[in-house]
Coordinates of C-alpha atoms and ligand atoms in Angstrom, one line a residue:
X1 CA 0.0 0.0 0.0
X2 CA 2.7 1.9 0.8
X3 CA 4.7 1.2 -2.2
X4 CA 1.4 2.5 -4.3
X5 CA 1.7 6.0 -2.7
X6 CA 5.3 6.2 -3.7
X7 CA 7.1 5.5 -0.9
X8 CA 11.0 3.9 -1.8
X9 CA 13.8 3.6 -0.8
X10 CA 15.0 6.7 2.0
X11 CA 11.4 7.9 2.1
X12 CA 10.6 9.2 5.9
X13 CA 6.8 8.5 6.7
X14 CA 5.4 10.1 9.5
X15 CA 3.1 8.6 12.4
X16 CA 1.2 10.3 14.7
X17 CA -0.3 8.1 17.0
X18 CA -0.5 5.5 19.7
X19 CA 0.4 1.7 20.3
X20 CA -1.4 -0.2 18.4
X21 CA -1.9 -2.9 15.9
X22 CA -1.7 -0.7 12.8
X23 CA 1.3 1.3 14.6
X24 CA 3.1 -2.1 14.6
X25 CA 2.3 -2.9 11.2
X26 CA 3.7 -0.1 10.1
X27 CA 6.8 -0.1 12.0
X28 CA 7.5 -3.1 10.3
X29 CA 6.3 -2.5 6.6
X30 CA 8.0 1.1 6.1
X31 CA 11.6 -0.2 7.0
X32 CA 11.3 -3.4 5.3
X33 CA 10.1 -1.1 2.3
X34 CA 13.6 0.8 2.6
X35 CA 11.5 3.7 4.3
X36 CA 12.4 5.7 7.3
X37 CA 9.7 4.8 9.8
X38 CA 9.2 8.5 11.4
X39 CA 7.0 8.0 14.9
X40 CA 6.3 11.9 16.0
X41 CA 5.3 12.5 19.9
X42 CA 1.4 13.1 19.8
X43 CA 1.9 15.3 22.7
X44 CA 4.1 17.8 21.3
X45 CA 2.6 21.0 20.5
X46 CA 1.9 21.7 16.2
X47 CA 4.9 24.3 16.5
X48 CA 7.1 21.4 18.0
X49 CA 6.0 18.7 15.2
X50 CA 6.2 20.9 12.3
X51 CA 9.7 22.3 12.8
X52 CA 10.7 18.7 13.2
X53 CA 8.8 17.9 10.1
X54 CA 9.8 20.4 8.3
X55 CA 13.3 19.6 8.2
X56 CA 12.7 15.4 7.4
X57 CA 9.6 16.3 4.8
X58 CA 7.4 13.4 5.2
X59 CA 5.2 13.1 2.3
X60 CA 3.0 10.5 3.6
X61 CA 1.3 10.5 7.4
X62 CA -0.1 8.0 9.4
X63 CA -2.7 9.3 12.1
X64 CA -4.3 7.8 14.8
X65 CA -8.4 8.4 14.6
X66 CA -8.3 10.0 18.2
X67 CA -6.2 12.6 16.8
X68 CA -8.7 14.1 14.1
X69 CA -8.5 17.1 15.9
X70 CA -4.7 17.7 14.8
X71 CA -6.0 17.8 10.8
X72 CA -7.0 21.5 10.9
X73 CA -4.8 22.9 12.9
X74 CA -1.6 20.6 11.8
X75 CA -1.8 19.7 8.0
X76 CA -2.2 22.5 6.5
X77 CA 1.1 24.1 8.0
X78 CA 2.7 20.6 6.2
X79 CA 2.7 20.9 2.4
X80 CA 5.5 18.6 2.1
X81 CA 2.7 16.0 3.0
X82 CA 0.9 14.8 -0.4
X83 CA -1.0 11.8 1.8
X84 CA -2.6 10.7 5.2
X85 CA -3.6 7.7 6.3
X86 CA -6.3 7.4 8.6
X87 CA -5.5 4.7 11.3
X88 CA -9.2 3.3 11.6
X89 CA -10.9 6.0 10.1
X90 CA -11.2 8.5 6.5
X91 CA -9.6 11.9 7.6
X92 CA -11.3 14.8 5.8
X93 CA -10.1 16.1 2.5
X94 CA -7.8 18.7 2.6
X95 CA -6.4 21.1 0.2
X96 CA -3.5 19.3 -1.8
X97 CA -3.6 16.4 0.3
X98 CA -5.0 12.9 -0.3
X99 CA -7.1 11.1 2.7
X100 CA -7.0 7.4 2.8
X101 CA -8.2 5.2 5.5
X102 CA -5.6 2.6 6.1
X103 CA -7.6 -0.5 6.1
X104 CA -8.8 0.2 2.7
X105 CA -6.1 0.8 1.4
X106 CA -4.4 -2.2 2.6
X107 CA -7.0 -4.5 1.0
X108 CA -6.9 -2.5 -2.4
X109 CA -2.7 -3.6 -2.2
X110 CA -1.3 -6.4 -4.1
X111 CA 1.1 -8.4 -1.8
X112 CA 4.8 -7.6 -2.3
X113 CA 7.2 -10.8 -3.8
X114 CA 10.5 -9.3 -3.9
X115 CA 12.0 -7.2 -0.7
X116 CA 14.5 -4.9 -1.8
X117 CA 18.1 -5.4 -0.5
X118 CA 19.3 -2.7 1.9
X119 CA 22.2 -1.2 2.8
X120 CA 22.8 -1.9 6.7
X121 CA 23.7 1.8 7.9
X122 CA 21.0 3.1 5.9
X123 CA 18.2 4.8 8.0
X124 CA 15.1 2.5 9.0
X125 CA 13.7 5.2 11.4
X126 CA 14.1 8.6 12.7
X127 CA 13.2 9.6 16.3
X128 CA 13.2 12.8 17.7
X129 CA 13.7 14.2 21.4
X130 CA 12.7 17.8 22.6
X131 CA 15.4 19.9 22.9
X132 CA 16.3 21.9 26.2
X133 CA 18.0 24.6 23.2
X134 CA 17.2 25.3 19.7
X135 CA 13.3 22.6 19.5
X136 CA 13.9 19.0 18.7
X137 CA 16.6 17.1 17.4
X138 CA 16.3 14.3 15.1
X139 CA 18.1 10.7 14.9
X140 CA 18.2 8.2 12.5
X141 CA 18.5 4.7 13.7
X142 CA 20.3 1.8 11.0
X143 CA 19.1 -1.1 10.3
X144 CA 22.1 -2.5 11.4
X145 CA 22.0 0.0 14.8
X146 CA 18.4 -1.3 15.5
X147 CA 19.2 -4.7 14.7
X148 CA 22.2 -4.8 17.0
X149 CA 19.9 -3.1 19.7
X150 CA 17.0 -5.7 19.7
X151 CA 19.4 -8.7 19.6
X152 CA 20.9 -7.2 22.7
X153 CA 17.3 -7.0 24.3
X154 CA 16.4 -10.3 23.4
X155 CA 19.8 -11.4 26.0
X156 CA 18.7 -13.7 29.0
X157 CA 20.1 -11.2 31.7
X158 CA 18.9 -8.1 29.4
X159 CA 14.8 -8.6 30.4
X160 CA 14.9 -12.2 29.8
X161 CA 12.4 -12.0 27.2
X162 CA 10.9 -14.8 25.7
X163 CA 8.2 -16.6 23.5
X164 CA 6.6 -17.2 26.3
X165 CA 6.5 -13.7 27.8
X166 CA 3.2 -11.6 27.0
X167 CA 4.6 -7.7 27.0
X168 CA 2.6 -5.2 28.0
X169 CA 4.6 -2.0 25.8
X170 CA 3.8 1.2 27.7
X171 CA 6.4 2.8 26.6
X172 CA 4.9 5.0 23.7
X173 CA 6.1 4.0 20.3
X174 CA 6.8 7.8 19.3
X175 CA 9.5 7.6 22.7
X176 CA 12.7 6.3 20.7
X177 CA 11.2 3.5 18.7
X178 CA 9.1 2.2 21.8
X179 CA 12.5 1.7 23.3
X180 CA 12.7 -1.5 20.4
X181 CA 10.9 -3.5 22.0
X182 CA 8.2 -3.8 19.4
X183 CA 11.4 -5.2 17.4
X184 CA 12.4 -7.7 19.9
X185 CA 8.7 -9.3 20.7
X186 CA 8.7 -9.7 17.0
X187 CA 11.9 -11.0 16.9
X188 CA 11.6 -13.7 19.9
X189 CA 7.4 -14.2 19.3
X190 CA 6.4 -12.9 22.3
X191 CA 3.0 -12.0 22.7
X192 CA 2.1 -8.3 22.4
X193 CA -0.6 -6.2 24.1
X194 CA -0.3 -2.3 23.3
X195 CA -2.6 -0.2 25.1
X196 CA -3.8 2.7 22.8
X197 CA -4.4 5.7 24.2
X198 CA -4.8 5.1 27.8
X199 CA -2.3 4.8 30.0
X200 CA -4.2 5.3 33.3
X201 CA -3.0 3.0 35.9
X202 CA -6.6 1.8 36.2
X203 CA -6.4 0.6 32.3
X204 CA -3.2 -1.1 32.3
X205 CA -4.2 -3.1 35.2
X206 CA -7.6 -4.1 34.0
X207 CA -4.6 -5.3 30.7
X208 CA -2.7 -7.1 33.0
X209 CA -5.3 -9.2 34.5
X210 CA -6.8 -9.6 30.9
X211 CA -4.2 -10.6 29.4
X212 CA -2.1 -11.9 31.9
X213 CA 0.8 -9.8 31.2
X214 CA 4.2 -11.1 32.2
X215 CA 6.5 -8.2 31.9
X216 CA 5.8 -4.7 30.7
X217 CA 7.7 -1.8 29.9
X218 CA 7.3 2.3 31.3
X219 CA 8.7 5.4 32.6
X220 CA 8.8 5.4 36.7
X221 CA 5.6 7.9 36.7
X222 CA 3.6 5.8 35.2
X223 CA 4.9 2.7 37.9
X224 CA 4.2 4.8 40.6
X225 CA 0.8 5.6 39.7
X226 CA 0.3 1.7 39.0
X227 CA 1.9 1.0 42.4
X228 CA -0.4 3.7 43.5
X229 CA -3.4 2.3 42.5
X230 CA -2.6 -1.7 43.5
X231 CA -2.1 -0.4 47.3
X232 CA -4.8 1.4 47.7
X233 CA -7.2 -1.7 46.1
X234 CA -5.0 -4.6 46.3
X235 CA -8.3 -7.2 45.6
X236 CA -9.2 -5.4 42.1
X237 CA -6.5 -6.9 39.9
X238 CA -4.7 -9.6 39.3
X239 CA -1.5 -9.5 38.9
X240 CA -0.3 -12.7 39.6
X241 CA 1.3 -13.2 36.4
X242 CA 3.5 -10.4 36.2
X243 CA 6.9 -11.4 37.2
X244 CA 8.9 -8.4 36.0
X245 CA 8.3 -4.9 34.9
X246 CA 10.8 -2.4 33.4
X247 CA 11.6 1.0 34.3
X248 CA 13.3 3.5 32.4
X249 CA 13.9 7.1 30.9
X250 CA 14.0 8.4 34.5
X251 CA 15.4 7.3 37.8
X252 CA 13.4 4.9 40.2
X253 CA 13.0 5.6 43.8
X254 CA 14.0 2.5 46.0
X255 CA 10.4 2.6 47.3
X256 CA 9.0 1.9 44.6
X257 CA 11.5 -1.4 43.6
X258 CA 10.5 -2.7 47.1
X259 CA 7.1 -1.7 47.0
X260 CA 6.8 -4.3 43.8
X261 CA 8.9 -6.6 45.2
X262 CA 7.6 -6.8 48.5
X263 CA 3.9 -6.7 48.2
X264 CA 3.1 -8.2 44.6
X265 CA 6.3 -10.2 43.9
X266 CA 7.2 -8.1 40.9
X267 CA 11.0 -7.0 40.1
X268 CA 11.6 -3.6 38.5
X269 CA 15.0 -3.7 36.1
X270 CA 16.0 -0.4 36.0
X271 CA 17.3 0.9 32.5
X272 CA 18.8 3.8 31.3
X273 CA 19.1 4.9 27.8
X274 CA 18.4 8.1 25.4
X275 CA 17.1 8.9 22.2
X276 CA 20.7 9.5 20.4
X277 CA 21.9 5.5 21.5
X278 CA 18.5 3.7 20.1
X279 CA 18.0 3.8 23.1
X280 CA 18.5 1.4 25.7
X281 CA 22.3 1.3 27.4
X282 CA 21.8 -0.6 30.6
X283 CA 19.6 -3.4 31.7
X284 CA 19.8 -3.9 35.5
X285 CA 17.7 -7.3 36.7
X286 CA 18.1 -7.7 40.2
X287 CA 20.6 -11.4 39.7
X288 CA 22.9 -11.8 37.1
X289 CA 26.2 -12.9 39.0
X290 CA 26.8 -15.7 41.6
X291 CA 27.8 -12.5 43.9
X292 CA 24.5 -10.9 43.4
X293 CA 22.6 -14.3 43.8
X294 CA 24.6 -14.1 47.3
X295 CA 22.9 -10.6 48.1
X296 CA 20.9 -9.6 51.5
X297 CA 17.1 -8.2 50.4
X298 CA 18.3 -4.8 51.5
X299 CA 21.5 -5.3 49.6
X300 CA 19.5 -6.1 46.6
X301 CA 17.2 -3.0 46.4
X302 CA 20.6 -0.6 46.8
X303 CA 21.7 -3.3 43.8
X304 CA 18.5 -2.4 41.2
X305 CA 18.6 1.1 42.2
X306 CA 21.2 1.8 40.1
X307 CA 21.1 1.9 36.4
X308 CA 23.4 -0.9 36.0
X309 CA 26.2 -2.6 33.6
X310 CA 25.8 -1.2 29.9
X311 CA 24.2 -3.8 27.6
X312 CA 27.3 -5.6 25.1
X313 CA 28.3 -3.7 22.6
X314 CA 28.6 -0.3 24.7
X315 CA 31.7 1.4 26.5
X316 CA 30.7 3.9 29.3
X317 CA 33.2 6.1 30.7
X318 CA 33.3 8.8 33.4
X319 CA 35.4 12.1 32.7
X320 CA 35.9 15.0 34.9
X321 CA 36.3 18.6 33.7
X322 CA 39.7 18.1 32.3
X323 CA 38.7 15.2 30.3
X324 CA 40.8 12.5 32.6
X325 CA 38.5 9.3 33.4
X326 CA 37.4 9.7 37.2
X327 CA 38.1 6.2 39.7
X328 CA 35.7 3.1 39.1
X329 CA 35.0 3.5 43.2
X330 CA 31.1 4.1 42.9
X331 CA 31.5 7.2 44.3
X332 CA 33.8 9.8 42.0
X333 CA 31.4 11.6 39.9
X334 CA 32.0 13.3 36.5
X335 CA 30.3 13.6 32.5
X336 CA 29.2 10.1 31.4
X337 CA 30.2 9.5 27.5
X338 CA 28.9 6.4 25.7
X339 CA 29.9 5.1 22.5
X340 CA 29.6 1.7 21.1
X341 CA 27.3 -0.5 18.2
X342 CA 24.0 1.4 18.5
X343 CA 25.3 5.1 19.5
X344 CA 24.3 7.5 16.6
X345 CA 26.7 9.5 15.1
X346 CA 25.6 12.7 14.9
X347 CA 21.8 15.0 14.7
X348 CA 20.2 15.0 11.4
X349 CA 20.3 18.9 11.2
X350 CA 22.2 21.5 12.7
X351 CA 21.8 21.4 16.2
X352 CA 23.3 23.9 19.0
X353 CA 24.3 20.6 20.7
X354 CA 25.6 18.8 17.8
X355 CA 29.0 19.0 19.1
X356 CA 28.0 16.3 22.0
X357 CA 28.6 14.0 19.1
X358 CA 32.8 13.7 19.3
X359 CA 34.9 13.0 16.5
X360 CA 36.1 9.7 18.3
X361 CA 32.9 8.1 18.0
X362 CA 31.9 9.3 22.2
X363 CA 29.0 11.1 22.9
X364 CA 28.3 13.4 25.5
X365 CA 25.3 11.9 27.3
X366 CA 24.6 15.5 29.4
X367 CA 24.4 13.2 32.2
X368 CA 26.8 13.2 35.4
X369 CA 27.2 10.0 36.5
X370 CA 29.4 7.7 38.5
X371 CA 31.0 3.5 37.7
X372 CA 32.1 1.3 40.3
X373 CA 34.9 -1.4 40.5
X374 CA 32.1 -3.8 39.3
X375 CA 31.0 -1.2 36.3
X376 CA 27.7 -0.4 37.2
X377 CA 26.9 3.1 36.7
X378 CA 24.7 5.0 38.7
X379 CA 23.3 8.4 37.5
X380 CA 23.9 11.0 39.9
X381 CA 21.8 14.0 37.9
X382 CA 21.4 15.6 34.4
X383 CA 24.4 18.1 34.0
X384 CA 21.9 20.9 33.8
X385 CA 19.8 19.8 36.5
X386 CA 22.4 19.8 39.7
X387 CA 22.7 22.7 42.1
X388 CA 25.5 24.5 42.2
X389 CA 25.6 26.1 46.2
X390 CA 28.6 27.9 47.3
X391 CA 30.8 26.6 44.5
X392 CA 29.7 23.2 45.8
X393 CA 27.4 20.6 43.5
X394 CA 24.3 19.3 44.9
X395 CA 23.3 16.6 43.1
X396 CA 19.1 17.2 43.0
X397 CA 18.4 13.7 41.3
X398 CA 19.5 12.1 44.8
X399 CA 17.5 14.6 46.8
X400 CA 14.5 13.5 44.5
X401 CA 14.9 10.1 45.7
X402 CA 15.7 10.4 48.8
X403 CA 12.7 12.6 49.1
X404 CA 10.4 10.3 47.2
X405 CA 11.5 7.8 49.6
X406 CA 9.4 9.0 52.4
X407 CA 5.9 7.6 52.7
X408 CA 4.0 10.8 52.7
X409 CA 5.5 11.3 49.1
X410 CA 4.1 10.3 46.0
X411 CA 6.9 11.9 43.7
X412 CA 9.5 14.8 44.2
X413 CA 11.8 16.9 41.9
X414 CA 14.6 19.3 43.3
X415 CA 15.2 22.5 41.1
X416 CA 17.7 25.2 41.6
X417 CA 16.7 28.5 42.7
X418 CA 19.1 31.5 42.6
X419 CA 20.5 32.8 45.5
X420 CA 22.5 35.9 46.5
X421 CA 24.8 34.0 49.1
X422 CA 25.5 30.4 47.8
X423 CA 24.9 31.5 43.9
X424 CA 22.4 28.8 43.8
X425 CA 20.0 26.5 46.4
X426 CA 17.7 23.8 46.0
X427 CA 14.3 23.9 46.4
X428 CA 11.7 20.8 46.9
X429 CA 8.3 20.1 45.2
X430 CA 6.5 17.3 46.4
X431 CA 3.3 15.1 45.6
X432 CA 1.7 14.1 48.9
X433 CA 0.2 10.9 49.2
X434 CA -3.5 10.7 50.2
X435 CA -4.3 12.1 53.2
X436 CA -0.5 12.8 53.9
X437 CA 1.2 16.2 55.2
X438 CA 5.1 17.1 55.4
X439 CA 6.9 20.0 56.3
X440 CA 10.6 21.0 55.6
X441 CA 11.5 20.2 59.2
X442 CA 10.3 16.8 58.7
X443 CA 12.1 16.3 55.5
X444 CA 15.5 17.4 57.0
X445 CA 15.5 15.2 59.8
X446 CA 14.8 12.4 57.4
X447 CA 17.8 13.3 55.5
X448 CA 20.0 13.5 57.8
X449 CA 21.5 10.3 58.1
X450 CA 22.3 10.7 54.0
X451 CA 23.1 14.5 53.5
X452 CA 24.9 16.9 55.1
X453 CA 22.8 20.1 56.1
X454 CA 23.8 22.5 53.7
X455 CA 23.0 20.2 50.6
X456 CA 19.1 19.8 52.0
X457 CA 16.6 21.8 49.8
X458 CA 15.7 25.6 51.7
X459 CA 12.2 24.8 50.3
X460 CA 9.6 22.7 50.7
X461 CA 6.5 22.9 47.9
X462 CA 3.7 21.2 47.7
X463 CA 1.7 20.5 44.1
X464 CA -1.7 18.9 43.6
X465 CA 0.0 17.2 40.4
X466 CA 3.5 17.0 39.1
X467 CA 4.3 18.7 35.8
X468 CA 5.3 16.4 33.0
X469 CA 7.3 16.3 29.9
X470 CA 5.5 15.0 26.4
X471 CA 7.4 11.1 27.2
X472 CA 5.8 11.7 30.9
X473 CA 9.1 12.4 32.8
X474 CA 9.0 15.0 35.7
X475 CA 9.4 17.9 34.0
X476 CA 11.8 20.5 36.2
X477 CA 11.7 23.3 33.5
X478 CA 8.2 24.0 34.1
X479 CA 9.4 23.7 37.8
X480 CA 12.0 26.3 37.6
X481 CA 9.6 28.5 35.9
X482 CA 7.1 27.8 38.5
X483 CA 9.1 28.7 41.0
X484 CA 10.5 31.9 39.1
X485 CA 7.1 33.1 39.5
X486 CA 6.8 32.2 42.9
X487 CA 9.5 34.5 44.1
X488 CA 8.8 37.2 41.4
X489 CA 5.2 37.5 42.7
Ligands
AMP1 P1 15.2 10.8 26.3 O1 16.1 10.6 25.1 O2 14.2 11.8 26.1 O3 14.5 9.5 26.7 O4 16.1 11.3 27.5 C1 17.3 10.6 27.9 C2 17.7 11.1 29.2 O5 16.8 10.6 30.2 C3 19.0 10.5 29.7 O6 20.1 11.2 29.1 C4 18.9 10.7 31.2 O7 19.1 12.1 31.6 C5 17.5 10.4 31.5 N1 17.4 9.0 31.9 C6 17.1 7.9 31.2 N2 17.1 6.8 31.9 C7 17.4 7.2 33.2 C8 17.5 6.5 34.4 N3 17.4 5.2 34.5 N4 17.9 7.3 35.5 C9 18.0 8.6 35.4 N5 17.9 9.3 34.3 C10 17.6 8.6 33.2

């Protein structure tokens, strides 16, 4: 079908919408086609999608049905597009653009008999991240980066997954390829569910009973909110079958891995990754070594709290300000580079950050990080996230933990807030729990034992709801701002 509209060999298509059957069909066809499979985040704003857009020049679009309300207001600021493709449904005619409703089209298409051969490092997909300067910036993944990837996700001590795993992908397939693991269940035949639109923890749940999901894949706000929602009706769902969940994009608190383990059963494998490495880089399952087999239940939770050995075929390395690489000790901290199979090589378009890409093949993650004598890594905060008070860094990921540690919390984010003395201090905003208060006092004194006083926030904030970014991370630029108009007004 696709072949009919055109589309060859290098040709970007563009999606716009959620997981689901059609998504998946496509993610398959358009590469396999020669095609750049092009997923765009459905929460961006039409500013965000078309500069990204405007620069790859999609000429055909995939859009999801519950997104009809995008065609006015989006298409016609795209004339590169010549076709959309209603996922389920006929989008309206629009000047210079031809509607087509995909499952019509599919039956009107003569199966394909040859495949056409591909050069490995040619794109298969492009993904795009927001940008903290200058909008988005766009990646193309290989078919021989993705390839590597998914092999390396389909490695017992990866997420040992299986055939006989069903995989419930949260993750949204516009968030770096659905982290590949739409690629790997295809790869190893496990059994799929993708939830739509919906990501409530209510709806995933009800999935997970259905279905009897055995592993599933999300950032850490949407495993709180599940975690949530389990403790406060533990007798609604089923989740017997769920042996492991994995959490990514964003750090974990160590409540919320014993919370899983302790009350359902369920481990959390921590991962880290990014857009620019496609994406996953570590994998962190609670046993892989005879010495971790050998670790207290305490022991273990400190173990899967950090984000772990990077998967094979990647090289992590710690550098301090001078470029020397910091001790493996666990605790030296310094700029985390990655490079290796699956690392991209560079932003599709001029990019104010393009030079994070280094001519040796290492990229600049913008993470600060730290590797100990047994190379796991532990990410200590995002370069432009940590406090800097007195001349001293604060690092606010580990207050954000710590913080979210406490059982009135529900989630917390430290942000920086100028300050005439120290140059900068950090400040706390919180989600209580139901029913729950806190005060600063409160909050010190549970600190105390892990920081010193002057690195505890000045500030303690409550919010009915936490900002998030469009891949549902805790967004602390809309902090920041929020709290720049706190002390302006
Ligand atoms: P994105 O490409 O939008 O998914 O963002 C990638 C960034 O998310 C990384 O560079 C980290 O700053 C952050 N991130 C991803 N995984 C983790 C993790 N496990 N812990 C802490 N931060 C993470």
């Amino acid at each position: 079908a696709l072949k009919s509209l055109g589309v060859g060999i290098g040709d970007p298509v563009a999606t716009l919408a959620f997981n689901d059957h059609r998504h998946l069909d496509a993610y398959l066809a358009v590469p396999c086609l020669g095609g750049a499979i092009h997923p765009v985040n459905t929460r961006w704003s039409d500013d965000e999608i078309v500069s990204v857009l405007a620069r790859t020049r999609d000429r055909v679009m995939l859009l999801d049905a519950r997104l009809a309300d995008r065609v006015d207001s989006l298409l016609p600021r795209c004339p590169w597009i010549e076709h959309v493709i209603g996922l389920g449904w006929s989008p309206p005619g629009i000047e210079g653009i031809t509607s087509h409703h995909h499952d019509e089209l599919l039956a009107a298409a003569k199966p394909m008999l040859a495949w056409p051969e591909l050069d490995e490092t040619s794109a298969m997909a492009l993904c795009s991240t927001s940008g903290t300067t200058g909008g988005p910036k766009t990646v193309a993944y290989t078919h021989r980066s993705t390839c590597l990837q998914t092999m390396a996700l389909g490695l017992t001590d990866c997420m040992r997954l299986s055939g006989r795993d069903t995989l419930l992908a949260i993750v949204p397939m516009f968030h770096a390829l659905g982290w590949c693991l739409p690629y790997a269940a295809a790869m190893l035949g496990t059994r799929l569910v993708l939830p739509h639109r919906d990501l409530s923890a209510a709806r995933l749940l009800d999935l997970v009973s259905k279905h009897r999901v055995t592993t599933a894949a999300a950032v850490p706000t949407i495993w709180n909110a599940v975690l949530a929602a389990l403790d406060a009706e533990p007798q609604r769902w089923d989740v017997s079958s769920v042996d492991r969940i994995v959490s990514g994009g964003a750090a974990p608190t160590a409540s919320m891995i014993r919370g899983f383990r302790d009350r359902y059963g369920i481990e959390v494998i921590h991962s880290w990754g990014m857009t620019e490495i496609n994406p996953v880089g570590t994998m962190s399952p609670a046993v892989t070594t005879r010495e971790e087999a050998a670790m207290d239940p305490d022991q273990r939770i400190e173990h899967q709290s950090v984000a772990g050995r990077p998967l094979p075929g990647l090289t992590l390395e710690v550098e301090d300000e001078q470029g020397r690489p910091v001790p493996t000790d666990g605790r030296s901290t310094g700029r985390l580079l990655v490079s290796g199979w699956w690392v991209a090589d560079g932003y599709l378009h001029e990019h104010p950050e393009t030079d994070r890409f280094r001519e040796d093949g290492r990229l600049e993650t913008g993470d600060v990080a730290s590797i100990d004598d047994r190379g796991r890594m532990t990410i200590r905060d995002r370069e432009k996230d940590l406090v800097k008070s007195g001349g001293e860094w604060i690092s606010s990921l580990e207050l954000d933990r710590a913080i979210g540690d406490l059982p009135e919390v529900m989630a917390a984010a430290v942000v920086a807030r100028p300050d005439e003395k120290w140059g900068e201090r950090p400040v706390a905003f919180v989600t209580l729990a139901p029913g729950a208060s806190l005060d600063l006092e409160t909050v010190r004194i549970a600190l105390a034992s892990k920081f010193q006083t002057w690195q505890m926030p000045d500030d303690l904030h409550p919010v009915k709801t936490m900002p998030l970014t469009s891949t549902g991370k805790i967004d602390k630029k809309a902090l920041r701002a929020k709290m720049n108009d706190m002390t302006d007004s």
